[in-house]
Each structure stands twice: as structure tokens, then as C-alpha cells.
Amino acid sequence: MREFAARPAQVTLAALALCVAIFVLELVEGIGAEQLLRLGANVRSLTWHGEWYRLFTANFLHVGIWHLL
């Protein structure tokens, strides 16, 4: 039973690490509308025209440290 309890924690830590890594990338790139679009921000018209990955990638973008926290 203990192994089962450890899995969700590992998934959570992996998601958190991914969010932080992408936030650092945003800081390096500069946070602006153009950079967010390039990194996969969700824009309705682009998503409707086949860029479905934006539904996933937008979940990992954060604009500012308070938003990340």
C-alpha cells in the first residue's frame, strides 16, 4: 500500500518541477504576449484551427512569481 501512496506525490513533484522549469524559461525569454504565444499559450482561434497542444501547454505557463505560487 505504501508504494501506491508514493506515486501521486511523484507525479505532483514532476508537474511542479515542470512548471518551475518553464517559468525559468519564460524569464530567460522575457514574459510578453509574443513569448507566451511561442511557448504555447491558449488562443481560441489557434486552438480551433488545429493547434490542440495549446490546451495542454497553457497549463504550465505562468506570468509572474505570484501566479506560479
Short mmCIF file of N, CA and C in Angstrom, two decimals:
data_model
loop_
_atom_site.label_atom_id
_atom_site.label_comp_id
_atom_site.label_asym_id
_atom_site.label_seq_id
_atom_site.Cartn_x
_atom_site.Cartn_y
_atom_site.Cartn_z
N MET A 1 0.81 -1.19 0.00
CA MET A 1 0.00 0.00 0.00
C MET A 1 0.86 1.27 0.00
N ARG A 2 2.02 1.19 0.61
CA ARG A 2 2.89 2.35 0.69
C ARG A 2 3.39 2.79 -0.70
N GLU A 3 3.66 1.85 -1.59
CA GLU A 3 4.11 2.20 -2.94
C GLU A 3 3.04 2.98 -3.69
N PHE A 4 1.77 2.62 -3.49
CA PHE A 4 0.67 3.30 -4.16
C PHE A 4 0.60 4.76 -3.70
N ALA A 5 0.83 5.02 -2.43
CA ALA A 5 0.76 6.38 -1.90
C ALA A 5 1.91 7.24 -2.42
N ALA A 6 3.03 6.65 -2.76
CA ALA A 6 4.17 7.42 -3.22
C ALA A 6 3.99 7.90 -4.66
N ARG A 7 3.25 7.19 -5.47
CA ARG A 7 3.10 7.56 -6.88
C ARG A 7 2.48 8.95 -7.08
N PRO A 8 1.33 9.27 -6.44
CA PRO A 8 0.78 10.61 -6.65
C PRO A 8 1.74 11.72 -6.25
N ALA A 9 2.52 11.50 -5.19
CA ALA A 9 3.48 12.50 -4.77
C ALA A 9 4.55 12.69 -5.84
N GLN A 10 4.98 11.63 -6.48
CA GLN A 10 5.98 11.73 -7.53
C GLN A 10 5.44 12.48 -8.75
N VAL A 11 4.19 12.21 -9.09
CA VAL A 11 3.56 12.90 -10.22
C VAL A 11 3.41 14.38 -9.91
N THR A 12 3.01 14.70 -8.69
CA THR A 12 2.87 16.09 -8.28
C THR A 12 4.20 16.81 -8.32
N LEU A 13 5.24 16.18 -7.81
CA LEU A 13 6.57 16.80 -7.83
C LEU A 13 7.07 16.98 -9.26
N ALA A 14 6.78 16.04 -10.13
CA ALA A 14 7.19 16.17 -11.53
C ALA A 14 6.46 17.34 -12.20
N ALA A 15 5.17 17.48 -11.94
CA ALA A 15 4.41 18.59 -12.51
C ALA A 15 4.91 19.92 -11.96
N LEU A 16 5.22 19.97 -10.68
CA LEU A 16 5.75 21.19 -10.07
C LEU A 16 7.11 21.54 -10.68
N ALA A 17 7.96 20.55 -10.85
CA ALA A 17 9.28 20.78 -11.45
C ALA A 17 9.13 21.30 -12.88
N LEU A 18 8.19 20.75 -13.63
CA LEU A 18 7.95 21.21 -15.00
C LEU A 18 7.47 22.65 -15.02
N CYS A 19 6.57 23.01 -14.11
CA CYS A 19 6.09 24.39 -14.03
C CYS A 19 7.22 25.35 -13.72
N VAL A 20 8.07 24.99 -12.77
CA VAL A 20 9.19 25.86 -12.40
C VAL A 20 10.18 25.98 -13.55
N ALA A 21 10.47 24.87 -14.22
CA ALA A 21 11.41 24.90 -15.35
C ALA A 21 10.89 25.78 -16.48
N ILE A 22 9.61 25.69 -16.77
CA ILE A 22 9.04 26.51 -17.84
C ILE A 22 9.00 27.97 -17.41
N PHE A 23 8.76 28.23 -16.12
CA PHE A 23 8.78 29.60 -15.63
C PHE A 23 10.17 30.21 -15.79
N VAL A 24 11.19 29.44 -15.50
CA VAL A 24 12.56 29.93 -15.69
C VAL A 24 12.81 30.22 -17.17
N LEU A 25 12.32 29.35 -18.04
CA LEU A 25 12.44 29.59 -19.48
C LEU A 25 11.72 30.88 -19.87
N GLU A 26 10.54 31.13 -19.29
CA GLU A 26 9.82 32.37 -19.56
C GLU A 26 10.65 33.58 -19.13
N LEU A 27 11.31 33.49 -17.97
CA LEU A 27 12.12 34.60 -17.50
C LEU A 27 13.29 34.86 -18.43
N VAL A 28 13.89 33.79 -18.94
CA VAL A 28 15.02 33.94 -19.87
C VAL A 28 14.55 34.55 -21.18
N GLU A 29 13.42 34.08 -21.67
CA GLU A 29 12.87 34.56 -22.95
C GLU A 29 12.29 35.97 -22.82
N GLY A 30 11.83 36.32 -21.63
CA GLY A 30 11.10 37.58 -21.43
C GLY A 30 9.62 37.27 -21.46
N ILE A 31 8.90 37.79 -20.51
CA ILE A 31 7.47 37.49 -20.43
C ILE A 31 6.70 38.57 -21.18
N GLY A 32 6.09 38.18 -22.26
CA GLY A 32 5.27 39.07 -23.07
C GLY A 32 4.33 38.23 -23.90
N ALA A 33 3.39 38.87 -24.53
CA ALA A 33 2.38 38.15 -25.30
C ALA A 33 3.01 37.30 -26.40
N GLU A 34 3.99 37.85 -27.09
CA GLU A 34 4.63 37.11 -28.18
C GLU A 34 5.36 35.87 -27.67
N GLN A 35 6.06 36.01 -26.55
CA GLN A 35 6.78 34.88 -25.97
C GLN A 35 5.82 33.81 -25.48
N LEU A 36 4.72 34.23 -24.84
CA LEU A 36 3.74 33.27 -24.36
C LEU A 36 3.09 32.51 -25.51
N LEU A 37 2.82 33.21 -26.60
CA LEU A 37 2.27 32.54 -27.78
C LEU A 37 3.24 31.50 -28.31
N ARG A 38 4.51 31.85 -28.37
CA ARG A 38 5.52 30.92 -28.87
C ARG A 38 5.67 29.71 -27.96
N LEU A 39 5.48 29.91 -26.63
CA LEU A 39 5.62 28.81 -25.68
C LEU A 39 4.37 27.96 -25.57
N GLY A 40 3.26 28.37 -26.18
CA GLY A 40 2.08 27.52 -26.21
C GLY A 40 0.87 28.04 -25.48
N ALA A 41 0.77 29.35 -25.27
CA ALA A 41 -0.42 29.91 -24.62
C ALA A 41 -1.67 29.55 -25.43
N ASN A 42 -2.77 29.38 -24.73
CA ASN A 42 -4.01 29.00 -25.40
C ASN A 42 -4.69 30.23 -25.99
N VAL A 43 -4.86 30.21 -27.29
CA VAL A 43 -5.59 31.25 -28.01
C VAL A 43 -6.69 30.53 -28.77
N ARG A 44 -7.92 30.92 -28.50
CA ARG A 44 -9.08 30.20 -29.04
C ARG A 44 -8.99 29.95 -30.55
N SER A 45 -8.68 30.98 -31.31
CA SER A 45 -8.67 30.82 -32.77
C SER A 45 -7.59 29.84 -33.22
N LEU A 46 -6.43 29.87 -32.57
CA LEU A 46 -5.36 28.94 -32.94
C LEU A 46 -5.71 27.51 -32.54
N THR A 47 -6.31 27.35 -31.37
CA THR A 47 -6.72 26.01 -30.91
C THR A 47 -7.78 25.44 -31.84
N TRP A 48 -8.77 26.26 -32.20
CA TRP A 48 -9.83 25.79 -33.10
C TRP A 48 -9.32 25.44 -34.48
N HIS A 49 -8.19 26.00 -34.86
CA HIS A 49 -7.62 25.72 -36.17
C HIS A 49 -6.51 24.67 -36.13
N GLY A 50 -6.60 23.79 -35.14
CA GLY A 50 -5.75 22.61 -35.15
C GLY A 50 -4.59 22.58 -34.18
N GLU A 51 -4.32 23.64 -33.47
CA GLU A 51 -3.19 23.63 -32.53
C GLU A 51 -3.69 23.17 -31.15
N TRP A 52 -4.14 21.92 -31.08
CA TRP A 52 -4.74 21.36 -29.86
C TRP A 52 -3.76 21.23 -28.71
N TYR A 53 -2.48 21.17 -29.02
CA TYR A 53 -1.48 21.06 -27.96
C TYR A 53 -1.56 22.23 -26.99
N ARG A 54 -2.10 23.36 -27.43
CA ARG A 54 -2.20 24.55 -26.58
C ARG A 54 -3.10 24.30 -25.36
N LEU A 55 -4.03 23.38 -25.46
CA LEU A 55 -4.87 23.03 -24.31
C LEU A 55 -4.03 22.43 -23.19
N PHE A 56 -2.95 21.77 -23.54
CA PHE A 56 -2.05 21.15 -22.56
C PHE A 56 -0.95 22.11 -22.13
N THR A 57 -0.29 22.74 -23.09
CA THR A 57 0.88 23.57 -22.77
C THR A 57 0.51 24.81 -21.96
N ALA A 58 -0.67 25.33 -22.16
CA ALA A 58 -1.07 26.54 -21.43
C ALA A 58 -1.15 26.30 -19.93
N ASN A 59 -1.36 25.07 -19.53
CA ASN A 59 -1.44 24.75 -18.10
C ASN A 59 -0.12 24.95 -17.38
N PHE A 60 0.97 25.00 -18.09
CA PHE A 60 2.29 25.11 -17.47
C PHE A 60 2.90 26.50 -17.59
N LEU A 61 2.19 27.43 -18.21
CA LEU A 61 2.68 28.79 -18.35
C LEU A 61 2.20 29.64 -17.18
N HIS A 62 3.08 30.45 -16.63
CA HIS A 62 2.75 31.32 -15.51
C HIS A 62 3.37 32.68 -15.74
N VAL A 63 2.60 33.73 -15.51
CA VAL A 63 3.07 35.08 -15.75
C VAL A 63 3.33 35.75 -14.40
N GLY A 64 4.50 35.53 -13.86
CA GLY A 64 4.88 36.15 -12.60
C GLY A 64 5.00 35.12 -11.49
N ILE A 65 5.82 35.45 -10.50
CA ILE A 65 6.09 34.53 -9.42
C ILE A 65 4.84 34.27 -8.58
N TRP A 66 4.00 35.29 -8.37
CA TRP A 66 2.78 35.08 -7.58
C TRP A 66 1.82 34.13 -8.28
N HIS A 67 1.76 34.22 -9.58
CA HIS A 67 0.91 33.31 -10.35
C HIS A 67 1.43 31.87 -10.23
N LEU A 68 2.74 31.72 -10.27
CA LEU A 68 3.34 30.40 -10.13
C LEU A 68 3.06 29.81 -8.74
N LEU A 69 3.21 30.66 -7.72
CA LEU A 69 2.98 30.16 -6.35
C LEU A 69 1.54 29.81 -6.14
#
